[in-house]
Amino acid sequence: MAPMIIAFVWMMWEHGSMIAWAVSPSRLSEGRFELIVLHIFAHGGLLHIAFNMVALAVLGPVVMERLGPLRLRSFFAFMVLFFGAGLGGFAFWLALNQNSEIPMLGASGAIFGLLGFLMRQPDPQGVPVPLFSPQLARAFVEWIKLHVPLLVLFAIPLLFGASNVGLAWEAHLGGFIAGLLLCGPLLWWCGGGPDWVTVD
């Protein structure tokens, strides 16, 4: 959280916005590959970063709990999940917007990756819910029922965010899918058991 807040304050103070860190196909064609990572730290305005930081503050500790006792390995696994989901969200957005001139920024894809992780690991003591299973579909429906306020929290920046950047649903969905896929391997790496273990 701290690096994102510091980056936001600095960029807003120096430039008045973070649009310079937003990623787009045209900027990538110019060789601005650093934006693939920097866009995760960028936000469209105070409301955008405020809601993302609240969501991260709520979800982050829960994910860390699922990853096991706080140690270097679990912290590294969290970083892999967060940035892996952010990059997965970027890749999915780019695949569907190759000709778009509207830049995209924000950590929402990475945060949706945390949601995807928790969707597969709702129980701290359980094994991951199998992918492509009725259990995962039921977990998805139940999660939506229980977390309507959190979904509203994510929707507000989309409705009132900056109009000159893309707060893309593709990045949210891509990050969520990345979180689903990364859950099993990261739990296994942290000592939570193999991804292929399932329960009836």
PDB file of C-alpha atoms in Angstrom:
ATOM      1  CA  MET A   1       0.000   0.000   0.000  1.00  0.00           C
ATOM      2  CA  ALA A   2       2.698   2.478   0.999  1.00  0.00           C
ATOM      3  CA  PRO A   3       4.512   2.484  -2.389  1.00  0.00           C
ATOM      4  CA  MET A   4       1.227   3.166  -4.209  1.00  0.00           C
ATOM      5  CA  ILE A   5       0.283   6.017  -1.884  1.00  0.00           C
ATOM      6  CA  ILE A   6       3.765   7.552  -2.121  1.00  0.00           C
ATOM      7  CA  ALA A   7       3.729   7.250  -5.918  1.00  0.00           C
ATOM      8  CA  PHE A   8       0.273   8.822  -6.069  1.00  0.00           C
ATOM      9  CA  VAL A   9       1.220  11.787  -3.866  1.00  0.00           C
ATOM     10  CA  TRP A  10       4.464  12.370  -5.760  1.00  0.00           C
ATOM     11  CA  MET A  11       2.935  12.159  -9.249  1.00  0.00           C
ATOM     12  CA  MET A  12      -0.042  14.318  -8.311  1.00  0.00           C
ATOM     13  CA  TRP A  13       2.276  16.892  -6.731  1.00  0.00           C
ATOM     14  CA  GLU A  14       4.683  16.968  -9.680  1.00  0.00           C
ATOM     15  CA  HIS A  15       2.349  16.430 -12.634  1.00  0.00           C
ATOM     16  CA  GLY A  16      -1.236  16.784 -11.435  1.00  0.00           C
ATOM     17  CA  SER A  17      -2.161  13.268 -12.577  1.00  0.00           C
ATOM     18  CA  MET A  18      -0.763   9.760 -13.076  1.00  0.00           C
ATOM     19  CA  ILE A  19      -1.724   9.490 -16.737  1.00  0.00           C
ATOM     20  CA  ALA A  20       1.988   9.289 -17.608  1.00  0.00           C
ATOM     21  CA  TRP A  21       2.063   5.827 -15.999  1.00  0.00           C
ATOM     22  CA  ALA A  22      -1.014   4.527 -17.799  1.00  0.00           C
ATOM     23  CA  VAL A  23      -0.434   1.755 -20.335  1.00  0.00           C
ATOM     24  CA  SER A  24      -1.768   1.589 -23.891  1.00  0.00           C
ATOM     25  CA  PRO A  25      -0.926  -0.279 -27.115  1.00  0.00           C
ATOM     26  CA  SER A  26       0.518   2.864 -28.692  1.00  0.00           C
ATOM     27  CA  ARG A  27       2.808   3.513 -25.731  1.00  0.00           C
ATOM     28  CA  LEU A  28       4.013  -0.085 -25.814  1.00  0.00           C
ATOM     29  CA  SER A  29       4.769   0.278 -29.520  1.00  0.00           C
ATOM     30  CA  GLU A  30       7.033   3.182 -28.535  1.00  0.00           C
ATOM     31  CA  GLY A  31       9.007   0.865 -26.255  1.00  0.00           C
ATOM     32  CA  ARG A  32       7.438   2.021 -22.973  1.00  0.00           C
ATOM     33  CA  PHE A  33       7.492  -1.484 -21.506  1.00  0.00           C
ATOM     34  CA  GLU A  34       8.008  -0.202 -17.965  1.00  0.00           C
ATOM     35  CA  LEU A  35       4.342   0.817 -18.041  1.00  0.00           C
ATOM     36  CA  ILE A  36       3.389  -2.866 -17.910  1.00  0.00           C
ATOM     37  CA  VAL A  37       4.329  -2.705 -14.215  1.00  0.00           C
ATOM     38  CA  LEU A  38       3.985   1.010 -13.457  1.00  0.00           C
ATOM     39  CA  HIS A  39       0.307   1.110 -14.437  1.00  0.00           C
ATOM     40  CA  ILE A  40      -0.449  -1.114 -11.420  1.00  0.00           C
ATOM     41  CA  PHE A  41       0.813   1.675  -9.131  1.00  0.00           C
ATOM     42  CA  ALA A  42      -1.079   4.410 -10.982  1.00  0.00           C
ATOM     43  CA  HIS A  43      -4.606   5.631 -10.219  1.00  0.00           C
ATOM     44  CA  GLY A  44      -7.016   7.983 -11.902  1.00  0.00           C
ATOM     45  CA  GLY A  45      -7.737  10.155  -8.892  1.00  0.00           C
ATOM     46  CA  LEU A  46      -8.168  10.341  -5.132  1.00  0.00           C
ATOM     47  CA  LEU A  47     -11.397   8.331  -5.133  1.00  0.00           C
ATOM     48  CA  HIS A  48      -9.854   5.612  -7.282  1.00  0.00           C
ATOM     49  CA  ILE A  49      -6.820   5.067  -5.061  1.00  0.00           C
ATOM     50  CA  ALA A  50      -8.852   5.431  -1.855  1.00  0.00           C
ATOM     51  CA  PHE A  51     -11.241   2.627  -2.744  1.00  0.00           C
ATOM     52  CA  ASN A  52      -8.451   0.391  -4.034  1.00  0.00           C
ATOM     53  CA  MET A  53      -6.449   0.885  -0.847  1.00  0.00           C
ATOM     54  CA  VAL A  54      -9.489   0.109   1.303  1.00  0.00           C
ATOM     55  CA  ALA A  55     -10.077  -3.070  -0.697  1.00  0.00           C
ATOM     56  CA  LEU A  56      -6.405  -4.025  -0.393  1.00  0.00           C
ATOM     57  CA  ALA A  57      -6.464  -3.367   3.357  1.00  0.00           C
ATOM     58  CA  VAL A  58      -9.506  -5.642   3.697  1.00  0.00           C
ATOM     59  CA  LEU A  59      -8.406  -8.466   1.398  1.00  0.00           C
ATOM     60  CA  GLY A  60      -4.639  -8.455   1.924  1.00  0.00           C
ATOM     61  CA  PRO A  61      -4.588  -9.751   5.524  1.00  0.00           C
ATOM     62  CA  VAL A  62      -7.109 -12.484   4.667  1.00  0.00           C
ATOM     63  CA  VAL A  63      -4.979 -13.705   1.770  1.00  0.00           C
ATOM     64  CA  MET A  64      -1.864 -13.648   3.955  1.00  0.00           C
ATOM     65  CA  GLU A  65      -3.713 -15.750   6.527  1.00  0.00           C
ATOM     66  CA  ARG A  66      -4.562 -18.318   3.839  1.00  0.00           C
ATOM     67  CA  LEU A  67      -0.921 -18.445   2.750  1.00  0.00           C
ATOM     68  CA  GLY A  68       0.161 -19.504   6.223  1.00  0.00           C
ATOM     69  CA  PRO A  69       2.353 -18.081   8.995  1.00  0.00           C
ATOM     70  CA  LEU A  70       3.980 -14.764   8.152  1.00  0.00           C
ATOM     71  CA  ARG A  71       7.445 -15.506   6.816  1.00  0.00           C
ATOM     72  CA  LEU A  72       9.542 -14.619   3.790  1.00  0.00           C
ATOM     73  CA  ARG A  73       8.030 -17.378   1.657  1.00  0.00           C
ATOM     74  CA  SER A  74       4.410 -16.381   2.307  1.00  0.00           C
ATOM     75  CA  PHE A  75       5.230 -12.699   1.734  1.00  0.00           C
ATOM     76  CA  PHE A  76       6.913 -13.551  -1.566  1.00  0.00           C
ATOM     77  CA  ALA A  77       3.896 -15.684  -2.526  1.00  0.00           C
ATOM     78  CA  PHE A  78       1.623 -12.708  -1.859  1.00  0.00           C
ATOM     79  CA  MET A  79       3.777 -10.517  -4.096  1.00  0.00           C
ATOM     80  CA  VAL A  80       3.673 -13.154  -6.846  1.00  0.00           C
ATOM     81  CA  LEU A  81      -0.118 -13.318  -6.527  1.00  0.00           C
ATOM     82  CA  PHE A  82      -0.610  -9.551  -6.503  1.00  0.00           C
ATOM     83  CA  PHE A  83       1.680  -8.688  -9.395  1.00  0.00           C
ATOM     84  CA  GLY A  84       0.878 -11.894 -11.273  1.00  0.00           C
ATOM     85  CA  ALA A  85      -2.795 -10.961 -11.174  1.00  0.00           C
ATOM     86  CA  GLY A  86      -1.977  -7.393 -12.175  1.00  0.00           C
ATOM     87  CA  LEU A  87      -0.013  -8.631 -15.177  1.00  0.00           C
ATOM     88  CA  GLY A  88      -2.695 -11.188 -15.994  1.00  0.00           C
ATOM     89  CA  GLY A  89      -5.274  -8.427 -15.977  1.00  0.00           C
ATOM     90  CA  PHE A  90      -3.079  -6.326 -18.243  1.00  0.00           C
ATOM     91  CA  ALA A  91      -2.578  -9.219 -20.685  1.00  0.00           C
ATOM     92  CA  PHE A  92      -6.314  -9.923 -20.881  1.00  0.00           C
ATOM     93  CA  TRP A  93      -7.071  -6.225 -21.376  1.00  0.00           C
ATOM     94  CA  LEU A  94      -4.415  -5.883 -24.075  1.00  0.00           C
ATOM     95  CA  ALA A  95      -5.665  -8.971 -25.925  1.00  0.00           C
ATOM     96  CA  LEU A  96      -9.109  -7.380 -26.249  1.00  0.00           C
ATOM     97  CA  ASN A  97      -7.963  -3.787 -26.829  1.00  0.00           C
ATOM     98  CA  GLN A  98      -5.062  -4.012 -29.261  1.00  0.00           C
ATOM     99  CA  ASN A  99      -6.281  -1.003 -31.240  1.00  0.00           C
ATOM    100  CA  SER A 100      -7.488   1.091 -28.318  1.00  0.00           C
ATOM    101  CA  GLU A 101      -6.138   4.605 -27.861  1.00  0.00           C
ATOM    102  CA  ILE A 102      -7.514   4.851 -24.312  1.00  0.00           C
ATOM    103  CA  PRO A 103      -4.802   4.141 -21.711  1.00  0.00           C
ATOM    104  CA  MET A 104      -5.476   1.896 -18.741  1.00  0.00           C
ATOM    105  CA  LEU A 105      -4.220   2.172 -15.180  1.00  0.00           C
ATOM    106  CA  GLY A 106      -4.950   0.971 -11.664  1.00  0.00           C
ATOM    107  CA  ALA A 107      -4.387  -1.859  -9.198  1.00  0.00           C
ATOM    108  CA  SER A 108      -7.918  -3.223  -9.522  1.00  0.00           C
ATOM    109  CA  GLY A 109      -6.788  -6.159 -11.674  1.00  0.00           C
ATOM    110  CA  ALA A 110      -4.296  -7.169  -8.990  1.00  0.00           C
ATOM    111  CA  ILE A 111      -6.915  -6.771  -6.270  1.00  0.00           C
ATOM    112  CA  PHE A 112      -9.378  -8.876  -8.223  1.00  0.00           C
ATOM    113  CA  GLY A 113      -6.649 -11.513  -8.255  1.00  0.00           C
ATOM    114  CA  LEU A 114      -6.881 -11.585  -4.462  1.00  0.00           C
ATOM    115  CA  LEU A 115     -10.616 -12.162  -4.849  1.00  0.00           C
ATOM    116  CA  GLY A 116      -9.982 -15.042  -7.234  1.00  0.00           C
ATOM    117  CA  PHE A 117      -7.527 -16.572  -4.777  1.00  0.00           C
ATOM    118  CA  LEU A 118     -10.026 -16.359  -1.921  1.00  0.00           C
ATOM    119  CA  MET A 119     -12.744 -17.816  -4.130  1.00  0.00           C
ATOM    120  CA  ARG A 120     -10.726 -21.018  -4.390  1.00  0.00           C
ATOM    121  CA  GLN A 121      -9.518 -20.989  -0.788  1.00  0.00           C
ATOM    122  CA  PRO A 122     -12.469 -19.851   1.368  1.00  0.00           C
ATOM    123  CA  ASP A 123     -11.419 -22.028   4.331  1.00  0.00           C
ATOM    124  CA  PRO A 124      -8.020 -21.398   5.968  1.00  0.00           C
ATOM    125  CA  GLN A 125      -7.750 -25.090   6.899  1.00  0.00           C
ATOM    126  CA  GLY A 126      -9.195 -26.544   3.701  1.00  0.00           C
ATOM    127  CA  VAL A 127      -7.794 -27.477   0.319  1.00  0.00           C
ATOM    128  CA  PRO A 128      -8.350 -25.355  -2.794  1.00  0.00           C
ATOM    129  CA  VAL A 129     -11.752 -25.668  -4.428  1.00  0.00           C
ATOM    130  CA  PRO A 130     -11.134 -27.522  -7.732  1.00  0.00           C
ATOM    131  CA  LEU A 131     -11.213 -25.484 -10.912  1.00  0.00           C
ATOM    132  CA  PHE A 132     -14.075 -26.147 -13.344  1.00  0.00           C
ATOM    133  CA  SER A 133     -16.152 -27.768 -10.605  1.00  0.00           C
ATOM    134  CA  PRO A 134     -19.677 -27.332  -9.215  1.00  0.00           C
ATOM    135  CA  GLN A 135     -18.052 -26.469  -5.884  1.00  0.00           C
ATOM    136  CA  LEU A 136     -16.355 -23.439  -7.409  1.00  0.00           C
ATOM    137  CA  ALA A 137     -19.588 -22.294  -9.048  1.00  0.00           C
ATOM    138  CA  ARG A 138     -21.404 -22.574  -5.705  1.00  0.00           C
ATOM    139  CA  ALA A 139     -18.575 -20.760  -3.935  1.00  0.00           C
ATOM    140  CA  PHE A 140     -18.826 -17.962  -6.514  1.00  0.00           C
ATOM    141  CA  VAL A 141     -22.572 -17.524  -5.971  1.00  0.00           C
ATOM    142  CA  GLU A 142     -22.246 -17.633  -2.184  1.00  0.00           C
ATOM    143  CA  TRP A 143     -19.374 -15.166  -2.237  1.00  0.00           C
ATOM    144  CA  ILE A 144     -21.408 -12.658  -4.246  1.00  0.00           C
ATOM    145  CA  LYS A 145     -24.298 -12.973  -1.788  1.00  0.00           C
ATOM    146  CA  LEU A 146     -22.016 -12.325   1.170  1.00  0.00           C
ATOM    147  CA  HIS A 147     -19.948  -9.499  -0.338  1.00  0.00           C
ATOM    148  CA  VAL A 148     -22.390  -7.178  -2.058  1.00  0.00           C
ATOM    149  CA  PRO A 149     -20.944  -4.135  -0.187  1.00  0.00           C
ATOM    150  CA  LEU A 150     -17.437  -4.973  -1.428  1.00  0.00           C
ATOM    151  CA  LEU A 151     -18.682  -5.265  -5.009  1.00  0.00           C
ATOM    152  CA  VAL A 152     -20.320  -1.856  -4.647  1.00  0.00           C
ATOM    153  CA  LEU A 153     -16.968  -0.576  -3.375  1.00  0.00           C
ATOM    154  CA  PHE A 154     -15.341  -1.691  -6.615  1.00  0.00           C
ATOM    155  CA  ALA A 155     -18.136  -0.250  -8.746  1.00  0.00           C
ATOM    156  CA  ILE A 156     -17.922   3.297  -7.364  1.00  0.00           C
ATOM    157  CA  PRO A 157     -14.531   4.145  -8.948  1.00  0.00           C
ATOM    158  CA  LEU A 158     -15.812   2.790 -12.267  1.00  0.00           C
ATOM    159  CA  LEU A 159     -18.753   5.197 -12.098  1.00  0.00           C
ATOM    160  CA  PHE A 160     -16.899   8.254 -10.840  1.00  0.00           C
ATOM    161  CA  GLY A 161     -13.280   7.678 -11.882  1.00  0.00           C
ATOM    162  CA  ALA A 162     -11.279   9.822 -14.228  1.00  0.00           C
ATOM    163  CA  SER A 163     -12.877  10.136 -17.641  1.00  0.00           C
ATOM    164  CA  ASN A 164      -9.616  10.263 -19.592  1.00  0.00           C
ATOM    165  CA  VAL A 165      -8.374   6.798 -18.645  1.00  0.00           C
ATOM    166  CA  GLY A 166      -9.787   3.328 -19.008  1.00  0.00           C
ATOM    167  CA  LEU A 167     -10.766   1.552 -15.799  1.00  0.00           C
ATOM    168  CA  ALA A 168     -11.261  -1.633 -17.774  1.00  0.00           C
ATOM    169  CA  TRP A 169     -13.486  -4.574 -16.882  1.00  0.00           C
ATOM    170  CA  GLU A 170     -11.138  -6.758 -18.956  1.00  0.00           C
ATOM    171  CA  ALA A 171      -8.324  -6.121 -16.482  1.00  0.00           C
ATOM    172  CA  HIS A 172     -10.594  -6.941 -13.555  1.00  0.00           C
ATOM    173  CA  LEU A 173     -11.672 -10.225 -15.143  1.00  0.00           C
ATOM    174  CA  GLY A 174      -8.143 -11.131 -16.215  1.00  0.00           C
ATOM    175  CA  GLY A 175      -6.814 -10.481 -12.725  1.00  0.00           C
ATOM    176  CA  PHE A 176      -9.595 -12.558 -11.193  1.00  0.00           C
ATOM    177  CA  ILE A 177      -8.813 -15.498 -13.489  1.00  0.00           C
ATOM    178  CA  ALA A 178      -5.104 -15.190 -12.688  1.00  0.00           C
ATOM    179  CA  GLY A 179      -5.930 -15.357  -8.971  1.00  0.00           C
ATOM    180  CA  LEU A 180      -7.945 -18.527  -9.526  1.00  0.00           C
ATOM    181  CA  LEU A 181      -5.061 -20.139 -11.409  1.00  0.00           C
ATOM    182  CA  LEU A 182      -2.308 -19.039  -9.017  1.00  0.00           C
ATOM    183  CA  CYS A 183      -4.107 -20.159  -5.853  1.00  0.00           C
ATOM    184  CA  GLY A 184      -3.171 -23.843  -5.968  1.00  0.00           C
ATOM    185  CA  PRO A 185       0.507 -23.503  -6.899  1.00  0.00           C
ATOM    186  CA  LEU A 186       1.108 -20.768  -4.322  1.00  0.00           C
ATOM    187  CA  LEU A 187      -0.579 -22.715  -1.534  1.00  0.00           C
ATOM    188  CA  TRP A 188       1.467 -25.760  -2.466  1.00  0.00           C
ATOM    189  CA  TRP A 189       4.656 -23.691  -2.451  1.00  0.00           C
ATOM    190  CA  CYS A 190       3.772 -22.262   0.965  1.00  0.00           C
ATOM    191  CA  GLY A 191       3.186 -25.748   2.362  1.00  0.00           C
ATOM    192  CA  GLY A 192      -0.591 -25.874   2.018  1.00  0.00           C
ATOM    193  CA  GLY A 193      -0.697 -29.138   0.092  1.00  0.00           C
ATOM    194  CA  PRO A 194      -0.811 -30.093  -3.584  1.00  0.00           C
ATOM    195  CA  ASP A 195      -3.204 -28.311  -5.897  1.00  0.00           C
ATOM    196  CA  TRP A 196      -4.728 -31.535  -7.185  1.00  0.00           C
ATOM    197  CA  VAL A 197      -6.117 -32.634  -3.793  1.00  0.00           C
ATOM    198  CA  THR A 198      -9.915 -32.430  -3.867  1.00  0.00           C
ATOM    199  CA  VAL A 199     -12.715 -33.214  -1.460  1.00  0.00           C
ATOM    200  CA  ASP A 200     -16.279 -34.288  -2.128  1.00  0.00           C
TER     201      ASP A 200
END
